[in-house]
Tab-separated table of C-alpha atoms in Angstrom:
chain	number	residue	atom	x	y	z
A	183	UNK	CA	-1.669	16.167	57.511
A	184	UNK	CA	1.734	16.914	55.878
A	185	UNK	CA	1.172	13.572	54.102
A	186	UNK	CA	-2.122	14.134	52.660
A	187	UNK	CA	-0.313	17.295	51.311
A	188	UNK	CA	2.026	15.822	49.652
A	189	UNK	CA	-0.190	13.317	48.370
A	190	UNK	CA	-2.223	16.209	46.492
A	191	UNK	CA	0.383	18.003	45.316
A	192	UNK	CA	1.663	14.551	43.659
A	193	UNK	CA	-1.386	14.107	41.938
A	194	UNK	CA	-1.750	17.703	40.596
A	195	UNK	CA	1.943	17.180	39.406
A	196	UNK	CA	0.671	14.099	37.531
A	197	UNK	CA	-2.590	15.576	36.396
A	198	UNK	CA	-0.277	18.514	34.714
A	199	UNK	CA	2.499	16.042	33.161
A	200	UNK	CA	-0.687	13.986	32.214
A	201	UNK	CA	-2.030	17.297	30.227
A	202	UNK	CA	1.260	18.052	28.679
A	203	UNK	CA	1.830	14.773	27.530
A	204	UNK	CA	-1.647	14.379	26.197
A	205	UNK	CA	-1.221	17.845	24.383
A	206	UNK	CA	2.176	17.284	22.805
A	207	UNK	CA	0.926	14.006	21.133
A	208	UNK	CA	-2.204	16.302	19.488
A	209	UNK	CA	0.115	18.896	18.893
A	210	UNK	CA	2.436	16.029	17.019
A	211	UNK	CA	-0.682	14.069	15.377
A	212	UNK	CA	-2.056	17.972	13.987
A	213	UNK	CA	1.397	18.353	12.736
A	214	UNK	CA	1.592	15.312	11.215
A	215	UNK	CA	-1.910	15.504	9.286
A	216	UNK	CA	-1.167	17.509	6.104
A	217	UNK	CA	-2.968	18.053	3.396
A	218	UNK	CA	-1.632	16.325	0.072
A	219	UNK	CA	-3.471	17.291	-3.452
A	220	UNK	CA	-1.779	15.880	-6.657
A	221	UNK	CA	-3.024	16.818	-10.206
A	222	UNK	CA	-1.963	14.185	-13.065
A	223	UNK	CA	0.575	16.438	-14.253
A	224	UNK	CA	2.364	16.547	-11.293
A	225	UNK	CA	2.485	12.387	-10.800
A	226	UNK	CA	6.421	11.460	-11.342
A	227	UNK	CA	6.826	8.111	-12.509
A	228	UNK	CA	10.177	6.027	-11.435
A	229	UNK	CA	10.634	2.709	-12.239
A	230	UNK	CA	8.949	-0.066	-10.294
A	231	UNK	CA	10.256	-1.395	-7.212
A	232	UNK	CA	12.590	-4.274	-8.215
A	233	UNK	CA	9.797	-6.998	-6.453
A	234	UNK	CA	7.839	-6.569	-9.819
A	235	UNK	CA	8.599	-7.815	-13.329
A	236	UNK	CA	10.883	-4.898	-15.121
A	237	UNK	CA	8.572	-2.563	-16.666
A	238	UNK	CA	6.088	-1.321	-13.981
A	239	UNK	CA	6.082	2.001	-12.845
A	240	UNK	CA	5.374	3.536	-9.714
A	241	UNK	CA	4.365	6.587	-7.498
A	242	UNK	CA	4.070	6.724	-4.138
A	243	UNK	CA	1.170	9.307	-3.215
A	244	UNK	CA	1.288	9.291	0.357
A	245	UNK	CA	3.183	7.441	2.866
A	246	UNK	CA	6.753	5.236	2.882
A	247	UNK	CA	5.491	1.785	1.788
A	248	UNK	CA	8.629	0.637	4.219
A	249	UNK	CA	7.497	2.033	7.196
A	250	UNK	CA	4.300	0.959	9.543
A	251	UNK	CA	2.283	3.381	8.002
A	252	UNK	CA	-0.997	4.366	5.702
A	253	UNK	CA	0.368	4.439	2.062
A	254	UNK	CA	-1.481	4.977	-1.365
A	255	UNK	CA	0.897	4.490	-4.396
A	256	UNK	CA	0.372	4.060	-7.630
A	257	UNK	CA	1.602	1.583	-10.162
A	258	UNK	CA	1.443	1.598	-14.151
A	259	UNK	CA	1.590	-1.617	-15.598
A	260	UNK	CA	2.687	-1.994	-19.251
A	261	UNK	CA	0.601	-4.317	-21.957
A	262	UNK	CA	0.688	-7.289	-21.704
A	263	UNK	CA	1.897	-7.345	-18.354
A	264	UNK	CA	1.925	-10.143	-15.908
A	265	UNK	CA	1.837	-10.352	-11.911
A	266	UNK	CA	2.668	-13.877	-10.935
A	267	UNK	CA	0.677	-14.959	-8.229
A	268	UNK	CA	1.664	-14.015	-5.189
A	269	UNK	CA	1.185	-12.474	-1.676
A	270	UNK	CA	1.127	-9.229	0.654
A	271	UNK	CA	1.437	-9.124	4.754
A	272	UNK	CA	-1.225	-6.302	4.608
A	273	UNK	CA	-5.096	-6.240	3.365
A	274	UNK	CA	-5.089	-4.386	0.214
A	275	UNK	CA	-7.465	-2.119	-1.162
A	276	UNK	CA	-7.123	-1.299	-5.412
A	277	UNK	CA	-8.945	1.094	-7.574
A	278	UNK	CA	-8.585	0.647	-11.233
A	279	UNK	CA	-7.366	4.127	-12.285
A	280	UNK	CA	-7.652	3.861	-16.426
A	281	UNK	CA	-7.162	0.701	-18.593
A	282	UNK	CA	-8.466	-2.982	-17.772
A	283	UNK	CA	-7.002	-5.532	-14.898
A	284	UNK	CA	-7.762	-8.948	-15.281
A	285	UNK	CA	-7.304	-10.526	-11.742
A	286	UNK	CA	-7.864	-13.062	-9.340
A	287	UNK	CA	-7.156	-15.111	-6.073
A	288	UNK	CA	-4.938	-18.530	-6.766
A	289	UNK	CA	-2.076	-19.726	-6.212
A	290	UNK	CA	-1.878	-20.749	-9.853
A	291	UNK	CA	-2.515	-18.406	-12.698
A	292	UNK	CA	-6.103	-19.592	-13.761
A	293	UNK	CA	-7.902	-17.321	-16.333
A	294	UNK	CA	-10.922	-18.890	-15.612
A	295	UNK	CA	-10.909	-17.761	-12.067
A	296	UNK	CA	-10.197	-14.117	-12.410
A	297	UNK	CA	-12.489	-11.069	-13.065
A	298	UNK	CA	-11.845	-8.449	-15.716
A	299	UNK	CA	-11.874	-5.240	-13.892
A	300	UNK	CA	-12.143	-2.037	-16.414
A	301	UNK	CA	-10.977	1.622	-15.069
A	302	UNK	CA	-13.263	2.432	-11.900
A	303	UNK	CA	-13.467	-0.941	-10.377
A	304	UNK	CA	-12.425	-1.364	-6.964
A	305	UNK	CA	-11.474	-4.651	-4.696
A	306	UNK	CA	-9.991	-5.481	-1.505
A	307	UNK	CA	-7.582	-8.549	-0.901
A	308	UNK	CA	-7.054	-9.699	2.698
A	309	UNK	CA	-3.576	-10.077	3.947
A	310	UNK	CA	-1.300	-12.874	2.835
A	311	UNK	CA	-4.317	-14.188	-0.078
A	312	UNK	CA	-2.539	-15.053	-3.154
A	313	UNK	CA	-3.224	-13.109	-6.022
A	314	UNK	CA	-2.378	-12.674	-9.999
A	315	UNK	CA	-3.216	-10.780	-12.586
A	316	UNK	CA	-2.639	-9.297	-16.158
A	317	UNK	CA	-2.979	-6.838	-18.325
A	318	UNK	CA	-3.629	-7.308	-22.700
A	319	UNK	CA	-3.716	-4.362	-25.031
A	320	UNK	CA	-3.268	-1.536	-22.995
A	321	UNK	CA	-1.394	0.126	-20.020
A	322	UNK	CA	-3.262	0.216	-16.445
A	323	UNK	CA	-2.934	2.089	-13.917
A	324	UNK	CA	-4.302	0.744	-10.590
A	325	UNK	CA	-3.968	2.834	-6.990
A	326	UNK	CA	-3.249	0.849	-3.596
A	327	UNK	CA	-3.657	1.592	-0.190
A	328	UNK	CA	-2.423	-0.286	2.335
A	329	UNK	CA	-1.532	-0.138	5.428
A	330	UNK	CA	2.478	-0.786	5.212
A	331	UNK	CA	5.047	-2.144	5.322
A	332	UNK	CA	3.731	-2.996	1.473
A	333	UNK	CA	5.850	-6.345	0.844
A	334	UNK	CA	5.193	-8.880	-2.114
A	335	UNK	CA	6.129	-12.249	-2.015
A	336	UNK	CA	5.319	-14.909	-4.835
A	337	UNK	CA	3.998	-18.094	-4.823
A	338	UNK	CA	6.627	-19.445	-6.757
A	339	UNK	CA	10.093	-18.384	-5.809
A	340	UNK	CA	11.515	-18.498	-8.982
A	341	UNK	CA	9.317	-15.707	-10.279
A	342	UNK	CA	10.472	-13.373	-7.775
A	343	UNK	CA	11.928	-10.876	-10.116
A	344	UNK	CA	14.562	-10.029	-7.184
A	345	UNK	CA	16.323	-13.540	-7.450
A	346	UNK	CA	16.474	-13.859	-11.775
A	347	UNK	CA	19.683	-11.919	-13.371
């Protein structure tokens, strides 16, 4: 009888440290969900991370693109700007904000394979599919989301801006 006893009171101990635990990590996950609103005049450009070519800008809207987390950023590239082809470890999803991207999936640069994509155009790239693209007479602005880390690297090592001087 005594045994049965205890055996109860175990399980109510574990039902209640079951609940607790299950309410802290709502508690955390509500604390954690917060709302973010941006207007364009409050976007603060910095320099581009040093993985693209030197004249890219960037914001990061939400998120730390090093952590294992969801992360929207945005990235201003100048005219006549060029993304070597390359890859990323995560799928990405890219909204053309204002200007024109002309991109596509190769290994190689090939003009004939890539799509012109004007402000409002939208595309998803699966993880590790290499990529390139450009921009011509104006600057673009395009918005990722990714789940991160958000890594780059390029086809061809030697246009890894991180390794030239």
């Amino acid at each position: 009888m005594r045994t049965a006893k205890l055996t109860a009171v175990a399980m109510m101990v574990l039902m209640v440290i079951i609940a607790i635990a299950s309410f802290t990590a709502i508690a955390q996950e509500i604390m954690q969900n917060k709302s973010i609103m941006i207007t364009p005049a409050e976007i603060k450009w910095t320099p581009g991370p040093p993985s693209l070519p030197p004249g890219a800008k960037m914001v990061v809207l939400e998120g730390d693109p090093k952590r294992s987390e969801m992360v929207s950023m945005r990235i201003l590239l100048p005219r006549n700007y060029k993304l070597m082809p390359h890859t990323h470890p995560g799928a990405e999803r890219v909204t053309v904000v204002s200007g024109t991207l002309f991109f596509g999936p190769g290994q190689k640069m090939d003009k004939k394979k890539a799509k012109k994509l004007p402000a409002g155009s939208f595309f998803v790239m699966p993880p590790n599919t290499p990529m390139f693209g450009w921009t011509e007479d104006q600057e673009t602005v395009i918005q990722i989301n990714v789940m991160g880390p958000w890594d780059i690297t390029y086809i061809n090592p030697a246009d890894d801006p991180r390794k030239k001087k």
